[in-house]
mmCIF file of C-alpha atoms in Angstrom:
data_model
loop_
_atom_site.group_PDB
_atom_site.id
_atom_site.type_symbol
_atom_site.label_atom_id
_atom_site.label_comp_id
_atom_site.label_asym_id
_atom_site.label_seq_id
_atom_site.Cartn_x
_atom_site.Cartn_y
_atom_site.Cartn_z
ATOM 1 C CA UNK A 1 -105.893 -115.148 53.442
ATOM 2 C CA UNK A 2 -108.110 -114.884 50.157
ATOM 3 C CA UNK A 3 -107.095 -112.182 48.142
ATOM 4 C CA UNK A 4 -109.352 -111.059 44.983
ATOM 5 C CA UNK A 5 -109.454 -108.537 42.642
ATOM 6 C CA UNK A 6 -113.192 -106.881 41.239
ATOM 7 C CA UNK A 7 -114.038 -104.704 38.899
ATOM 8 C CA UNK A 8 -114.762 -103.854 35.430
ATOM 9 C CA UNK A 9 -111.956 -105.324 33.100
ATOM 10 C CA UNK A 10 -108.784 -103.887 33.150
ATOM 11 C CA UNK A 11 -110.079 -101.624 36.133
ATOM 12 C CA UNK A 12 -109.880 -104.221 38.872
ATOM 13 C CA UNK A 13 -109.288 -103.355 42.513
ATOM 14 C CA UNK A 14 -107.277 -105.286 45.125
ATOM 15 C CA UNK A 15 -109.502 -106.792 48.052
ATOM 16 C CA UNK A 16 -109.973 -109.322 50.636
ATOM 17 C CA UNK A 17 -112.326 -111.404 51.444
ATOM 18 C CA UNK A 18 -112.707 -111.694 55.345
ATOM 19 C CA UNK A 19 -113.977 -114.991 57.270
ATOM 20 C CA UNK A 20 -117.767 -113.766 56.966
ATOM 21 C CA UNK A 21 -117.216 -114.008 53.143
ATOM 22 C CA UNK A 22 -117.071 -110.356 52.867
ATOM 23 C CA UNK A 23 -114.832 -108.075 50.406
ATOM 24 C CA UNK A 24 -112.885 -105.477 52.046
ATOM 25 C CA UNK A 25 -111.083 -102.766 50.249
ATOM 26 C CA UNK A 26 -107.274 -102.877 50.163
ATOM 27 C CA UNK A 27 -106.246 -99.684 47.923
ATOM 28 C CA UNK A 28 -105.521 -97.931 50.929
ATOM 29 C CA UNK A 29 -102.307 -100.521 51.043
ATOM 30 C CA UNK A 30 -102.067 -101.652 47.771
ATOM 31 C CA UNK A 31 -102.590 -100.454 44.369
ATOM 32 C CA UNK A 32 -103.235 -104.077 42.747
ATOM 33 C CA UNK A 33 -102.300 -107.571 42.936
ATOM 34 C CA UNK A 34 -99.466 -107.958 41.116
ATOM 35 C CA UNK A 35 -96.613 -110.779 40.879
ATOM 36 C CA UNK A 36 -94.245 -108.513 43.201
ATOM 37 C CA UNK A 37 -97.151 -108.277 45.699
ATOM 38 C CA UNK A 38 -96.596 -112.286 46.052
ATOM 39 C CA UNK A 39 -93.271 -112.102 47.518
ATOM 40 C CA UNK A 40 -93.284 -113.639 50.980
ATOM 41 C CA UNK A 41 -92.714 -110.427 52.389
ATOM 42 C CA UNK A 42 -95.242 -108.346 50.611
ATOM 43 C CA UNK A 43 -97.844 -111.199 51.738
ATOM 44 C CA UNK A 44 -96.706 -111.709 54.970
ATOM 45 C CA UNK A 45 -97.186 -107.373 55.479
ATOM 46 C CA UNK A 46 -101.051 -107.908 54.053
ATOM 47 C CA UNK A 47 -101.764 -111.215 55.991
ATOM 48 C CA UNK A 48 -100.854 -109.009 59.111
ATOM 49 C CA UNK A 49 -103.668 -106.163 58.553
ATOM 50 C CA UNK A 50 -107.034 -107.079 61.047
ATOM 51 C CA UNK A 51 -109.700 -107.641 57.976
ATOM 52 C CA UNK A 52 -112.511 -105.681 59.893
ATOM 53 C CA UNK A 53 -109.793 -102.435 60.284
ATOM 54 C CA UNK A 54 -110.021 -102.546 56.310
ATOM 55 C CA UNK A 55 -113.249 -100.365 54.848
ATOM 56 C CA UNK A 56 -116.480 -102.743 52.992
ATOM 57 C CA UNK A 57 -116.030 -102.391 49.334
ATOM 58 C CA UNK A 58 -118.708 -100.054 48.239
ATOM 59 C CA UNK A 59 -119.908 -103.222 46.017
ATOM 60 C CA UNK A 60 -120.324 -106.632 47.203
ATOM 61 C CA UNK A 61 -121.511 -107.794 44.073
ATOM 62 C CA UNK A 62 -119.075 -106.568 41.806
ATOM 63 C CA UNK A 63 -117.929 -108.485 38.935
ATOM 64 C CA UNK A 64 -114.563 -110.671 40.209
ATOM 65 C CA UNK A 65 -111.683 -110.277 37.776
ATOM 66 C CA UNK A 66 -108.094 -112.669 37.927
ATOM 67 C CA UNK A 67 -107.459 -112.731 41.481
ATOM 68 C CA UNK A 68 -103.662 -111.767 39.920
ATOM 69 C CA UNK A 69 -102.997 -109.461 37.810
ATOM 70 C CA UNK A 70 -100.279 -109.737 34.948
ATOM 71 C CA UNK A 71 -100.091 -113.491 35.364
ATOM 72 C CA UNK A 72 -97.054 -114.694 33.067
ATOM 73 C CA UNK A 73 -96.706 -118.553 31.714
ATOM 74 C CA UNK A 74 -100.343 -120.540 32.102
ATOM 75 C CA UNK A 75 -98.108 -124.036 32.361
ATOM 76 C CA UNK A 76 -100.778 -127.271 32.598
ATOM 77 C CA UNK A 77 -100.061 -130.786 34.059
ATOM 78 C CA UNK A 78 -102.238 -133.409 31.331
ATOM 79 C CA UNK A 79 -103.314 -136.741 32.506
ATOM 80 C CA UNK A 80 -102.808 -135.726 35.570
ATOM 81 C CA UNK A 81 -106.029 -138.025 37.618
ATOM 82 C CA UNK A 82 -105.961 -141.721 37.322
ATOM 83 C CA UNK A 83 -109.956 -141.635 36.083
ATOM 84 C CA UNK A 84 -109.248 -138.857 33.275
ATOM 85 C CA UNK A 85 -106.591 -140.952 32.194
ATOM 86 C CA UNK A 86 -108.396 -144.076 31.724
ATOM 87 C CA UNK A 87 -111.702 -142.143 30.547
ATOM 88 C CA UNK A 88 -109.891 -141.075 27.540
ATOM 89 C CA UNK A 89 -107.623 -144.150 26.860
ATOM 90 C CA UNK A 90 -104.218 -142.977 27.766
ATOM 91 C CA UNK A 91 -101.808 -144.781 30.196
ATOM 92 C CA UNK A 92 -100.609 -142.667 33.006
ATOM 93 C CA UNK A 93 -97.619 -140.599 32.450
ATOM 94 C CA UNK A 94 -94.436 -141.962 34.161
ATOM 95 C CA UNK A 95 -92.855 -138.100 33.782
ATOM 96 C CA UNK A 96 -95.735 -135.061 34.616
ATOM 97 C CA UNK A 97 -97.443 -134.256 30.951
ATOM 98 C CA UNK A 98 -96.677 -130.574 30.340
ATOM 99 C CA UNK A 99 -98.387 -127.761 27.728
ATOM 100 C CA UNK A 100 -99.209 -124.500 28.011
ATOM 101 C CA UNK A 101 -102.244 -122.352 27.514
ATOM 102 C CA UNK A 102 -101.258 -119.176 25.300
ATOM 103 C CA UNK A 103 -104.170 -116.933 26.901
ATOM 104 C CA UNK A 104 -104.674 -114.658 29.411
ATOM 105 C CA UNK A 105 -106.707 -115.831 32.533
ATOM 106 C CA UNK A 106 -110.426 -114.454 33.009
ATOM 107 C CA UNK A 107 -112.522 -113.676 35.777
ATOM 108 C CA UNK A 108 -114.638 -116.639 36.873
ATOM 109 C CA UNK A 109 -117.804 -115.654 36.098
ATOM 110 C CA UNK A 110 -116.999 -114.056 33.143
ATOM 111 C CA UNK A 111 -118.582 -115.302 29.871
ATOM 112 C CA UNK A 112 -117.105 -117.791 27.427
ATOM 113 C CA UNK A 113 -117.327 -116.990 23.880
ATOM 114 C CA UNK A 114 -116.161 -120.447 21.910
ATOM 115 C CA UNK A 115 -114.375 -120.298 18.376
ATOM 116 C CA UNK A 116 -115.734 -119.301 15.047
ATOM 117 C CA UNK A 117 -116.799 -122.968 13.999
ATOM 118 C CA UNK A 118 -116.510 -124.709 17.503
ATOM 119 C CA UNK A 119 -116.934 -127.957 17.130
ATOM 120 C CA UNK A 120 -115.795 -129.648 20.524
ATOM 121 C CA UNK A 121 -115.564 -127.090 23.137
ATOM 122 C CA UNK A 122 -115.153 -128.787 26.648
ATOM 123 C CA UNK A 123 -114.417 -128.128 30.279
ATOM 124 C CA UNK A 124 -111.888 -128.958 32.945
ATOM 125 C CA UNK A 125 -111.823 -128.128 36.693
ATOM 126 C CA UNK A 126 -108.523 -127.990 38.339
ATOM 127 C CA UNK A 127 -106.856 -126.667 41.345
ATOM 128 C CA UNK A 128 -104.664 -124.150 40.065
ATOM 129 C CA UNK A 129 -100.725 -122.776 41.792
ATOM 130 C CA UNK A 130 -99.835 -119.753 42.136
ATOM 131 C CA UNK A 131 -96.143 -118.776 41.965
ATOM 132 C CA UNK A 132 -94.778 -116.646 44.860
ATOM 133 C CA UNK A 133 -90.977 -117.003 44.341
ATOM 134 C CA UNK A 134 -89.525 -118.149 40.933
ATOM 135 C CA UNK A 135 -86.368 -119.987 40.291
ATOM 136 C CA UNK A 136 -84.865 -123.060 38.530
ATOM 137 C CA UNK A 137 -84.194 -126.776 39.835
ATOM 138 C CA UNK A 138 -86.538 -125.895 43.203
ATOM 139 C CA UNK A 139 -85.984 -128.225 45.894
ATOM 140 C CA UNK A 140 -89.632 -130.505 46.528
ATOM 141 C CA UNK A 141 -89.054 -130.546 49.996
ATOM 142 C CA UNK A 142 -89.063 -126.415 49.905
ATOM 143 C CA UNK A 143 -91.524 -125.994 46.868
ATOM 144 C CA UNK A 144 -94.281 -124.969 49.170
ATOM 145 C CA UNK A 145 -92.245 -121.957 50.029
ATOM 146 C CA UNK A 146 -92.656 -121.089 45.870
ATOM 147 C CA UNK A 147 -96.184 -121.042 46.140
ATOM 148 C CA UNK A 148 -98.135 -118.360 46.896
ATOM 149 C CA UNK A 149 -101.407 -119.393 46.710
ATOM 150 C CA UNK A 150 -104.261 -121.731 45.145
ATOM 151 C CA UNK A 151 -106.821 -120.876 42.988
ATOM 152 C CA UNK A 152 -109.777 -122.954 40.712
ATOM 153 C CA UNK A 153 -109.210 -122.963 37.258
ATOM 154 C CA UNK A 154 -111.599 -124.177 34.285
ATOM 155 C CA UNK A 155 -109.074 -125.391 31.688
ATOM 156 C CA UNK A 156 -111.336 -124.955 28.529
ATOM 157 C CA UNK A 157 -110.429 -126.718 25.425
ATOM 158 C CA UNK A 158 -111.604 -126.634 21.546
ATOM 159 C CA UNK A 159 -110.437 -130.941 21.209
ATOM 160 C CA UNK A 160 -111.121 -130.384 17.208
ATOM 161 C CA UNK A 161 -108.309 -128.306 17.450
ATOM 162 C CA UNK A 162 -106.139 -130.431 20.021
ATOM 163 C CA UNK A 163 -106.813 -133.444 18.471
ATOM 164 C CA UNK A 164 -107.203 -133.319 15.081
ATOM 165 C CA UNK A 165 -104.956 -130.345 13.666
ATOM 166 C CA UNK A 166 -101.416 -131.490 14.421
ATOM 167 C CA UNK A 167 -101.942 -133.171 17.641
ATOM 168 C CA UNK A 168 -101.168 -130.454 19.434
ATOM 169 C CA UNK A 169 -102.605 -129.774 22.728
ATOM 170 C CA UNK A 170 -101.667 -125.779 23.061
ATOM 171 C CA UNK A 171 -103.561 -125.150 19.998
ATOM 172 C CA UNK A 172 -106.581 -126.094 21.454
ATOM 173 C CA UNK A 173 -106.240 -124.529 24.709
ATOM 174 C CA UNK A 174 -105.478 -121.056 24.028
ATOM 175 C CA UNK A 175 -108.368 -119.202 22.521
ATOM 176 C CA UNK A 176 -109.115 -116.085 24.596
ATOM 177 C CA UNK A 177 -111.229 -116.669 27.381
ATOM 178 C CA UNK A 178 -110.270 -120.225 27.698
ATOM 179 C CA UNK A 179 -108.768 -119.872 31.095
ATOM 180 C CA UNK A 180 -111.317 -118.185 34.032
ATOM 181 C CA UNK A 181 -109.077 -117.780 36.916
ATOM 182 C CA UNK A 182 -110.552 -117.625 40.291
ATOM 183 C CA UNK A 183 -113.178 -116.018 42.473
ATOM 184 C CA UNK A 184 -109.462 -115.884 44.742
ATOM 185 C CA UNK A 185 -106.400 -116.610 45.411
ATOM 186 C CA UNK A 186 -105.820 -118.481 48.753
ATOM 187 C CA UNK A 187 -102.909 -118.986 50.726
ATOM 188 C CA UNK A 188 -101.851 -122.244 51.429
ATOM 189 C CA UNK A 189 -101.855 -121.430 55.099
ATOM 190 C CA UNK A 190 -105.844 -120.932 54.786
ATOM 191 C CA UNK A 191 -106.006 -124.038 52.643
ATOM 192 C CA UNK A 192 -104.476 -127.031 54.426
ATOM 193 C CA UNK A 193 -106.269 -129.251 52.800
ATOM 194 C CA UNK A 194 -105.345 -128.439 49.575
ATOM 195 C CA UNK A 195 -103.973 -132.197 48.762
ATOM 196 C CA UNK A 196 -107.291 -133.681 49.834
ATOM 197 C CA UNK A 197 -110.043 -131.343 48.433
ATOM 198 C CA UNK A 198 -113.354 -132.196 46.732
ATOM 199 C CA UNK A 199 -113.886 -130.632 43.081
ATOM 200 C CA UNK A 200 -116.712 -130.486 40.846
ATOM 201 C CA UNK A 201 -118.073 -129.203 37.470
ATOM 202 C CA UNK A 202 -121.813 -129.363 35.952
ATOM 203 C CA UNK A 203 -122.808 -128.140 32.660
ATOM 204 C CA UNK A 204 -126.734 -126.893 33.015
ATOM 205 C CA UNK A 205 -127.251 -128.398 36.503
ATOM 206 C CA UNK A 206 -126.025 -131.851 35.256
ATOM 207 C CA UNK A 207 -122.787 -133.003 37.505
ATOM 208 C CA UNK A 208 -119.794 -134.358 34.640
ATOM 209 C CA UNK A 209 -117.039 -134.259 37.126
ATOM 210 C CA UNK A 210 -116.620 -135.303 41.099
ATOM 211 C CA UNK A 211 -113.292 -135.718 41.654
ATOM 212 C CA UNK A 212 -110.769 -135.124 44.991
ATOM 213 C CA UNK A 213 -107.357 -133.721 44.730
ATOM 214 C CA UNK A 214 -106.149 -136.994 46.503
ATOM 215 C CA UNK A 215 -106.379 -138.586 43.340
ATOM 216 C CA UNK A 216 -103.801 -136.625 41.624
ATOM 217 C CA UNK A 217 -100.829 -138.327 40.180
ATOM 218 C CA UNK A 218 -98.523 -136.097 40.704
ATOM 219 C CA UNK A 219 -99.042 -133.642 43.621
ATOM 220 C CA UNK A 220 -98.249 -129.857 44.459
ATOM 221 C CA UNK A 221 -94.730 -130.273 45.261
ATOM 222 C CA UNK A 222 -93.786 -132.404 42.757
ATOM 223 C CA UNK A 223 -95.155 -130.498 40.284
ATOM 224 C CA UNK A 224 -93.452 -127.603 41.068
ATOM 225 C CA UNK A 225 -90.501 -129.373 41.361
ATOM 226 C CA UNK A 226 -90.482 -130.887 37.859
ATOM 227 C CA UNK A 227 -91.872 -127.976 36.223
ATOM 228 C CA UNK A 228 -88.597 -125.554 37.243
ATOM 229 C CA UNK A 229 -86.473 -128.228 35.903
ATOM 230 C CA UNK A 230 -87.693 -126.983 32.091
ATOM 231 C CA UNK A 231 -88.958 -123.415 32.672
ATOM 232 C CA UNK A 232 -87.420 -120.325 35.089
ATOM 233 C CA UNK A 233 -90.485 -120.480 37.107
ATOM 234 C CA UNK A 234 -91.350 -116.696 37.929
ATOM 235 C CA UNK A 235 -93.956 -114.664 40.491
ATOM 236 C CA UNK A 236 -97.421 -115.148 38.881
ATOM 237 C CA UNK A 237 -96.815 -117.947 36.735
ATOM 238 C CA UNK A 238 -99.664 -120.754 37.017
ATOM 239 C CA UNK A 239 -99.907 -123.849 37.058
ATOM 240 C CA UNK A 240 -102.945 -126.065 36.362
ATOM 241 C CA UNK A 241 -102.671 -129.024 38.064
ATOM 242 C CA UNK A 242 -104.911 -131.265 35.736
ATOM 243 C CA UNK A 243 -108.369 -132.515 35.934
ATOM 244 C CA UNK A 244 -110.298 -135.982 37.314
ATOM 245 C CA UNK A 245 -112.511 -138.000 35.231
ATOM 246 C CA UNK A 246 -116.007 -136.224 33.500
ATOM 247 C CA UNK A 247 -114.657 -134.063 30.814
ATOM 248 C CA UNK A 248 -117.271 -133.941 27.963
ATOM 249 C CA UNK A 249 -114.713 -136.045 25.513
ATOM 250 C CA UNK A 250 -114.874 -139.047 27.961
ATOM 251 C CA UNK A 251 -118.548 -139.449 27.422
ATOM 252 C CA UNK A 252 -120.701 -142.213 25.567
ATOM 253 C CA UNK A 253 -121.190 -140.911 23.273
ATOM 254 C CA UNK A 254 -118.690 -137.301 24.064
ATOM 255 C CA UNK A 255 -120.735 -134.464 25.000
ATOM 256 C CA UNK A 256 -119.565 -130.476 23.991
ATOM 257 C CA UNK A 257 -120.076 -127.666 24.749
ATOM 258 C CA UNK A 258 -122.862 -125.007 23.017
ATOM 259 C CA UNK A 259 -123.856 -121.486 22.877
ATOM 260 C CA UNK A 260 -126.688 -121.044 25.844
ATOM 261 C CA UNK A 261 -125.076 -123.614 28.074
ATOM 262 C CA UNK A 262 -124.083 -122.653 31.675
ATOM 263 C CA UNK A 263 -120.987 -124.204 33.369
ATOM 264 C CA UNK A 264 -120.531 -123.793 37.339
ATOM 265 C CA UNK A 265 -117.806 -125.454 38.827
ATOM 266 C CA UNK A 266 -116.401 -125.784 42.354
ATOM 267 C CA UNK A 267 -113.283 -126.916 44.711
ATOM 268 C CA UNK A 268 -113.547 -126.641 48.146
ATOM 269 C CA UNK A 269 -112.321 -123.759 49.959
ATOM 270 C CA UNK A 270 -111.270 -122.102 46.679
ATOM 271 C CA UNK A 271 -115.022 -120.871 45.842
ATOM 272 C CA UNK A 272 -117.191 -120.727 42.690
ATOM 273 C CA UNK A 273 -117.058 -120.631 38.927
ATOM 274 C CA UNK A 274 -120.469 -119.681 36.597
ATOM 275 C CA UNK A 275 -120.266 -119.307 32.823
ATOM 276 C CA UNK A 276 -122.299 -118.708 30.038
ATOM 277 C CA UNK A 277 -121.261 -120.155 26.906
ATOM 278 C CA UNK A 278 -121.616 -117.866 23.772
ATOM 279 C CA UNK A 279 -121.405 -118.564 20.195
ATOM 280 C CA UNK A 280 -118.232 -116.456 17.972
ATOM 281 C CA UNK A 281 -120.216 -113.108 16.972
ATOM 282 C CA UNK A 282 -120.761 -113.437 13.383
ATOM 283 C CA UNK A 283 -119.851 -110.015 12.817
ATOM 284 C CA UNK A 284 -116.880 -109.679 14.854
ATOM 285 C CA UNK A 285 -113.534 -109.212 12.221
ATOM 286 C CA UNK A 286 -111.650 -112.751 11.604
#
C-alpha cells in the first residue's frame, strides 16, 4: 500500500496511490495521516479498502506534501555505506553512527532554500523508516513489526556548518527544508525488496550517487533495534538509514550545492524526488 498526502502546505489530504499510479481520495475514511493512523490496526483497516471503490482525487497533479503528518524525532544512521565511508575518509563504525535532524520533513518536490551565507550545501539519498509501533529495547527479530513503512529521504546538509563550527553534525543538518520526505510512504508488504533496492541522486542531470541498499552496513532491523536502545522510539518517528558513496563532499575537488541547481533523486519502488535549489531571500528577517 502507498499512502501519500497532497496539497497546499499545512492543507494536505490523505490518499492512495493505486497500482496504475493513480491518487485516490481517502477523506471519506480518514481525515489525515497521522502517527495513530500507523498502528497495525488502523493500516491493516485501510490496506483492506478495494483502491478503485475509493473516488480519483479531483487533482492528479497536486503538489505531494510529507506522506506523514506530525512526524516526531528525524533520527539518522552516518557512515552508514561502505563507499560513503571510504569517500570521505572515515573507518566504518563498529556501533550504528547516530544524529538527528532538528527540522520538519518537506514534501519532495518542494523547493530548497539553502542558508544565509551557504557555503557547502550538499545532498544525500536514503531509504528512510517509518515508525508504526514505538517502544524501548525492540527485539531485531520482531523490528519489522515496528515499521510501518519506507519512504526516500534527501538528507541535506550545510558541511560548513557540520564540519567546521564545533564538529557537530546536527548543526548542519537541521535548517528548514533540509529534510523532503517522500512522494509516499510504502508498506513493507509492497516493498519486499527493500534490503536490495537501487538508489540514485543527480544534481542538473549529472548522476553523483548509484548506490543499492545491499550495501548498507547496518540494515533495517538492526537499526531499529539499536536505535530503541537510546531513544523511546514512537509512531512517526524516522529514521534515515544513511547514504552510499557520491555526496558532493567526496568529490575531487568537492562539489556544492547553488541557487538554480536542480536535484532529482530516486529509490526503487519508493518513487521520485525534484528540487530546486534557492538562494536565502535577502530580505527575509534574520
Amino acid at each position: 500500500m502507498k499512502l501519500a498526502r497532497i496539497g497546499a502546505p499545512g492543507r494536505e489530504r490523505p490518499a492512495l496511490v493505486d497500482p496504475a499510479g493513480r491518487l485516490r481520495d481517502l477523506g471519506a475514511h480518514v481525515s489525515d495521516i497521522t502517527p495513530a493512523l500507523l498502528a497495525p490496526a488502523e493500516l491493516a483497516r485501510l490496506k483492506a479498502l478495494d483502491p478503485d471503490s475509493l473516488p480519483l482525487a479531483a487533482d492528479q497533479d497536486a503538489r505531494l506534501g510529507p506522506p506523514v503528518a506530525g512526524v516526531g524525532k528525524i533520527i539518522c544512521i552516518g557512515l552508514n555505506y561502505t563507499d560513503h565511508a571510504a569517500e570521505v575518509g572515515l573507518p566504518l563504525p563498529v556501533e550504528p553512527t547516530i544524529f538527528m535532524k532538528g527540522c520538519h520533513p518537506t514534501g519532495a518536490n518542494d523547493p530548497v532554500t539553502l542558508p544565509q551565507g551557504a557555503e557547502k550545501g550538499d545532498w544525500e539519498v536514503e531509504l528512510g523508516i517509518v515508525i508504526s509501533q514505538g517502544g524501548l529495547y525492540i527485539n531485531e527479530a520482531r523490528a519489522l513489526d515496528h515499521v510501518a513503512g519506507f519512504c526516500l529521504v534527501n538528507d541535506l546538509s550545510e558541511r560548513s556548518y557540520q564540519m567546521e563550527r564545533g564538529g557537530q553534525w546536527t548543526k548542519g543538518k537541521s535548517f528548514p527544508g533540509f529534510a523532503p520526505m517522500g512522494p509516499w510512504l510504502v508498506t513493507p508488504d509492497d516493498l519486499p525488496g527493500y534490503a536490495e533496492a537501487p538508489l540514485w541522486l543527480e544534481v542538473n542531470g549529472h548522476r553523483y550517487q548509484h548506490g543499492n541498499t545491499r550495501n548498507l552496513v547496518f540494515g533495517v532491523p538492526a537499526i531499529v533495534s539499536y536505535v530503541s536502545r537510546f531513544f523511546r522510539l514512537e509512531p512517526g518517528d524516522l529514521i534515515a538509514t544513511g547514504t552510499p558513496a557520491g555526496v558532493g563532499l567526496g568529490q575531487k575537488p568537492p562539489v556544492f550545492l547553488k541557487p538554480g541547481d536542480v536535484v532529482t533523486l530516486g529509490l526503487q519502488g519508493l518513487g521520485t524526488q525534484r528540487q530546486e535549489i534557492r538562494a536565502w531571500p535577502a530580505d527575509r528577517p534574520t
